[in-house]
mmCIF file of C-alpha atoms in Angstrom:
data_model
loop_
_atom_site.group_PDB
_atom_site.id
_atom_site.type_symbol
_atom_site.label_atom_id
_atom_site.label_comp_id
_atom_site.label_asym_id
_atom_site.label_seq_id
_atom_site.Cartn_x
_atom_site.Cartn_y
_atom_site.Cartn_z
ATOM 1 C CA MET A 1 111.629 -250.654 -70.150
ATOM 2 C CA ALA A 2 114.639 -248.862 -68.667
ATOM 3 C CA LYS A 3 114.444 -247.306 -65.215
ATOM 4 C CA VAL A 4 114.075 -243.528 -65.418
ATOM 5 C CA GLY A 5 117.263 -241.736 -64.412
ATOM 6 C CA LEU A 6 119.483 -244.809 -64.320
ATOM 7 C CA VAL A 7 121.674 -244.039 -67.293
ATOM 8 C CA ALA A 8 124.753 -246.194 -67.796
ATOM 9 C CA LEU A 9 127.441 -244.928 -70.144
ATOM 10 C CA ILE A 10 129.677 -247.578 -71.666
ATOM 11 C CA ASP A 11 132.885 -246.896 -73.565
ATOM 12 C CA MET A 12 133.947 -248.665 -76.760
ATOM 13 C CA ASP A 13 137.753 -248.894 -77.163
ATOM 14 C CA GLY A 14 139.242 -251.123 -74.484
ATOM 15 C CA THR A 15 135.798 -251.721 -72.977
ATOM 16 C CA LEU A 16 133.343 -253.108 -75.555
ATOM 17 C CA CYS A 17 135.989 -253.469 -78.291
ATOM 18 C CA ASP A 18 139.425 -255.045 -78.138
ATOM 19 C CA TYR A 19 141.130 -251.981 -79.607
ATOM 20 C CA GLN A 20 144.575 -252.769 -78.183
ATOM 21 C CA GLY A 21 144.504 -256.406 -79.258
ATOM 22 C CA ALA A 22 143.545 -255.435 -82.814
ATOM 23 C CA LEU A 23 146.211 -252.736 -82.958
ATOM 24 C CA VAL A 24 148.967 -255.052 -81.695
ATOM 25 C CA ARG A 25 147.829 -257.772 -84.124
ATOM 26 C CA ASP A 26 148.000 -255.384 -87.061
ATOM 27 C CA LEU A 27 151.294 -253.816 -85.956
ATOM 28 C CA GLU A 28 152.812 -257.283 -85.809
ATOM 29 C CA THR A 29 151.994 -257.798 -89.504
ATOM 30 C CA LEU A 30 154.031 -254.669 -90.301
ATOM 31 C CA ARG A 31 157.014 -255.537 -88.115
ATOM 32 C CA GLY A 32 160.188 -255.969 -90.093
ATOM 33 C CA PRO A 33 162.919 -258.510 -89.286
ATOM 34 C CA ALA A 34 165.101 -255.777 -87.733
ATOM 35 C CA ASP A 35 162.275 -254.165 -85.738
ATOM 36 C CA PRO A 36 162.217 -254.803 -81.996
ATOM 37 C CA PRO A 37 159.386 -256.940 -80.619
ATOM 38 C CA LEU A 38 156.303 -254.975 -79.609
ATOM 39 C CA GLY A 39 156.403 -254.308 -75.902
ATOM 40 C CA GLY A 40 153.328 -252.138 -75.443
ATOM 41 C CA GLU A 41 155.394 -249.277 -74.057
ATOM 42 C CA ASP A 42 153.653 -245.942 -73.500
ATOM 43 C CA ASP A 43 156.349 -243.887 -75.238
ATOM 44 C CA SER A 44 156.368 -245.491 -78.658
ATOM 45 C CA PRO A 45 159.041 -244.290 -81.075
ATOM 46 C CA PRO A 46 157.825 -242.011 -83.893
ATOM 47 C CA TRP A 47 158.055 -244.749 -86.534
ATOM 48 C CA LEU A 48 155.759 -246.986 -84.484
ATOM 49 C CA ARG A 49 153.238 -244.187 -83.853
ATOM 50 C CA ALA A 50 153.202 -243.543 -87.614
ATOM 51 C CA ARG A 51 152.372 -247.210 -88.248
ATOM 52 C CA GLU A 52 149.570 -247.033 -85.673
ATOM 53 C CA THR A 53 148.138 -244.022 -87.518
ATOM 54 C CA VAL A 54 148.270 -245.861 -90.849
ATOM 55 C CA ILE A 55 146.461 -248.840 -89.310
ATOM 56 C CA ARG A 56 143.731 -246.760 -87.647
ATOM 57 C CA ARG A 57 143.072 -244.892 -90.906
ATOM 58 C CA GLN A 58 142.446 -248.061 -92.906
ATOM 59 C CA PRO A 59 138.840 -248.153 -94.144
ATOM 60 C CA GLY A 60 136.820 -250.547 -92.013
ATOM 61 C CA TRP A 61 139.397 -250.890 -89.224
ATOM 62 C CA TRP A 62 137.214 -249.372 -86.471
ATOM 63 C CA ARG A 63 134.081 -251.074 -87.792
ATOM 64 C CA SER A 64 135.741 -254.501 -87.571
ATOM 65 C CA LEU A 65 137.146 -254.297 -84.036
ATOM 66 C CA PRO A 66 136.509 -257.530 -82.120
ATOM 67 C CA ARG A 67 134.261 -257.588 -79.069
ATOM 68 C CA HIS A 68 135.901 -257.417 -75.646
ATOM 69 C CA GLN A 69 134.265 -259.895 -73.284
ATOM 70 C CA LEU A 70 134.847 -257.980 -70.032
ATOM 71 C CA GLY A 71 132.861 -255.035 -71.358
ATOM 72 C CA PHE A 72 130.047 -257.277 -72.535
ATOM 73 C CA ASP A 73 129.933 -258.970 -69.107
ATOM 74 C CA VAL A 74 129.273 -255.609 -67.457
ATOM 75 C CA LEU A 75 126.828 -254.627 -70.205
ATOM 76 C CA ALA A 76 124.791 -257.783 -69.516
ATOM 77 C CA GLU A 77 124.585 -256.884 -65.801
ATOM 78 C CA LEU A 78 123.447 -253.357 -66.634
ATOM 79 C CA GLN A 79 120.798 -254.684 -69.009
ATOM 80 C CA ALA A 80 119.569 -257.234 -66.446
ATOM 81 C CA LEU A 81 119.048 -254.398 -63.963
ATOM 82 C CA ARG A 82 117.266 -252.371 -66.653
ATOM 83 C CA PHE A 83 119.680 -249.465 -66.825
ATOM 84 C CA GLU A 84 119.233 -247.151 -69.786
ATOM 85 C CA ILE A 85 122.350 -247.959 -71.824
ATOM 86 C CA HIS A 86 124.230 -245.360 -73.862
ATOM 87 C CA VAL A 87 127.530 -245.916 -75.642
ATOM 88 C CA LEU A 88 129.932 -243.067 -74.854
ATOM 89 C CA THR A 89 133.100 -242.942 -76.920
ATOM 90 C CA LYS A 90 135.752 -240.382 -77.703
ATOM 91 C CA GLY A 91 136.165 -239.473 -81.342
ATOM 92 C CA PRO A 92 139.774 -239.527 -82.589
ATOM 93 C CA VAL A 93 140.633 -235.985 -83.676
ATOM 94 C CA ASN A 94 142.838 -236.970 -86.596
ATOM 95 C CA THR A 95 140.699 -239.858 -87.865
ATOM 96 C CA PRO A 96 137.242 -238.498 -88.687
ATOM 97 C CA SER A 97 136.289 -241.713 -90.511
ATOM 98 C CA ALA A 98 136.517 -243.479 -87.151
ATOM 99 C CA TRP A 99 133.478 -241.523 -85.945
ATOM 100 C CA THR A 100 131.307 -243.101 -88.654
ATOM 101 C CA GLU A 101 132.795 -246.560 -88.194
ATOM 102 C CA LYS A 102 132.293 -246.474 -84.425
ATOM 103 C CA LEU A 103 128.624 -245.730 -85.008
ATOM 104 C CA GLU A 104 128.422 -248.573 -87.549
ATOM 105 C CA TRP A 105 130.077 -250.945 -85.053
ATOM 106 C CA CYS A 106 127.459 -250.049 -82.449
ATOM 107 C CA GLN A 107 124.602 -250.472 -84.911
ATOM 108 C CA GLN A 108 125.885 -253.972 -85.706
ATOM 109 C CA HIS A 109 126.681 -255.141 -82.152
ATOM 110 C CA LEU A 110 124.230 -253.061 -80.077
ATOM 111 C CA PRO A 111 121.264 -252.240 -82.302
ATOM 112 C CA GLY A 112 119.010 -249.551 -80.899
ATOM 113 C CA VAL A 113 121.473 -248.359 -78.242
ATOM 114 C CA PRO A 114 122.065 -244.582 -78.412
ATOM 115 C CA VAL A 115 125.640 -243.531 -79.207
ATOM 116 C CA THR A 116 127.377 -240.336 -78.140
ATOM 117 C CA ILE A 117 130.731 -239.507 -79.690
ATOM 118 C CA THR A 118 132.382 -236.683 -77.781
ATOM 119 C CA MET A 119 135.647 -234.941 -77.117
ATOM 120 C CA ASP A 120 134.951 -234.663 -73.350
ATOM 121 C CA LYS A 121 133.293 -237.555 -71.537
ATOM 122 C CA GLY A 122 133.091 -235.502 -68.358
ATOM 123 C CA LEU A 123 130.256 -233.458 -69.828
ATOM 124 C CA VAL A 124 127.930 -236.426 -70.409
ATOM 125 C CA TYR A 125 125.366 -237.372 -67.740
ATOM 126 C CA GLY A 126 125.050 -240.859 -66.344
ATOM 127 C CA LYS A 127 124.849 -242.699 -63.013
ATOM 128 C CA VAL A 128 127.393 -245.302 -64.145
ATOM 129 C CA LEU A 129 130.428 -245.075 -66.402
ATOM 130 C CA VAL A 130 132.091 -248.208 -67.734
ATOM 131 C CA ASP A 131 135.471 -247.152 -69.122
ATOM 132 C CA ASP A 132 138.988 -248.563 -69.129
ATOM 133 C CA TYR A 133 140.971 -245.308 -69.301
ATOM 134 C CA PRO A 134 141.750 -243.584 -65.959
ATOM 135 C CA PRO A 135 142.030 -239.993 -67.297
ATOM 136 C CA TYR A 136 138.496 -240.231 -68.758
ATOM 137 C CA VAL A 137 137.243 -241.794 -65.530
ATOM 138 C CA GLU A 138 138.786 -239.026 -63.428
ATOM 139 C CA ARG A 139 137.318 -236.321 -65.682
ATOM 140 C CA TRP A 140 133.845 -237.891 -65.476
ATOM 141 C CA LEU A 141 134.055 -238.259 -61.693
ATOM 142 C CA GLU A 142 134.893 -234.543 -61.338
ATOM 143 C CA TRP A 143 131.314 -233.830 -62.412
ATOM 144 C CA ARG A 144 129.726 -236.992 -60.953
ATOM 145 C CA PRO A 145 131.120 -237.302 -57.405
ATOM 146 C CA ARG A 146 128.432 -239.884 -56.536
ATOM 147 C CA GLY A 147 128.740 -241.765 -59.825
ATOM 148 C CA LEU A 148 129.883 -245.362 -60.042
ATOM 149 C CA VAL A 149 132.687 -246.407 -62.396
ATOM 150 C CA VAL A 150 133.527 -249.887 -63.590
ATOM 151 C CA LEU A 151 136.927 -250.285 -65.237
ATOM 152 C CA PRO A 152 137.355 -253.408 -67.383
ATOM 153 C CA ALA A 153 140.868 -254.577 -66.521
ATOM 154 C CA GLN A 154 143.627 -253.354 -68.810
ATOM 155 C CA PRO A 155 147.361 -252.965 -68.148
ATOM 156 C CA TRP A 156 147.000 -249.164 -68.133
ATOM 157 C CA ASN A 157 144.406 -249.132 -65.341
ATOM 158 C CA ARG A 158 146.222 -251.532 -63.021
ATOM 159 C CA GLY A 159 146.706 -249.721 -59.726
ATOM 160 C CA PHE A 160 144.030 -247.100 -60.407
ATOM 161 C CA SER A 161 142.106 -246.400 -57.240
ATOM 162 C CA HIS A 162 139.079 -244.283 -56.445
ATOM 163 C CA PRO A 163 136.357 -244.874 -53.841
ATOM 164 C CA ASN A 164 133.688 -244.879 -56.574
ATOM 165 C CA ALA A 165 135.539 -247.170 -58.976
ATOM 166 C CA ILE A 166 135.736 -250.948 -59.268
ATOM 167 C CA ARG A 167 138.199 -252.669 -61.575
ATOM 168 C CA TYR A 168 136.601 -255.710 -63.222
ATOM 169 C CA ASP A 169 139.000 -258.502 -64.156
ATOM 170 C CA GLY A 170 136.516 -261.274 -64.973
ATOM 171 C CA SER A 171 136.637 -262.849 -61.517
ATOM 172 C CA ASN A 172 134.678 -260.267 -59.512
ATOM 173 C CA LEU A 173 131.352 -259.961 -61.340
ATOM 174 C CA HIS A 174 129.567 -260.490 -58.001
ATOM 175 C CA GLU A 175 131.174 -257.258 -56.735
ATOM 176 C CA ILE A 176 130.008 -255.334 -59.829
ATOM 177 C CA ARG A 177 126.497 -256.797 -59.525
ATOM 178 C CA ALA A 178 126.259 -255.823 -55.831
ATOM 179 C CA ALA A 179 127.414 -252.241 -56.481
ATOM 180 C CA LEU A 180 124.915 -251.840 -59.329
ATOM 181 C CA ARG A 181 122.083 -253.223 -57.183
ATOM 182 C CA ARG A 182 122.938 -250.785 -54.372
ATOM 183 C CA LEU A 183 122.752 -247.963 -56.886
ATOM 184 C CA CYS A 184 119.341 -249.160 -58.086
ATOM 185 C CA GLU A 185 118.020 -249.448 -54.532
ATOM 186 C CA ALA A 186 119.154 -245.890 -53.757
ATOM 187 C CA GLU A 187 116.983 -244.542 -56.570
#
């Protein structure tokens, strides 16, 4: 039985799912001999963004994303402390099929866990947010100034700093566990 009021929100893409790894893998299969190597730059040229769109719109792509271990490490800690787990994911505006496939992914990998697909994560209540993307974290913290955030390590959140946020890189699970326990004891 979950503890009343201790809701933990956990993101999918980049947190529970290896979205970036799957995208890079699939982009590599489309790379032509004259195309530059994929560098993971933020400002992708239009032709590369178009390929990403084609990949993400393939039936079954979202449903088949591989698990991301860092997210599942944090999930296991939350479950051990009996947090009420909710998946919180942003729905891609231009890929409505992704909304269904994200739900199917959760039903396969996290049966029975409630799923919220939203356009604004800042509006969803929780004591803990596990999310890899700093803009979503910042938006959530605007409304939850005492909330705790765990960021599974990704290149795009390197250097992110906030007093209520801990970046988890696989070597500091003890730090995550201690912060979660302090939150439980405060309730």
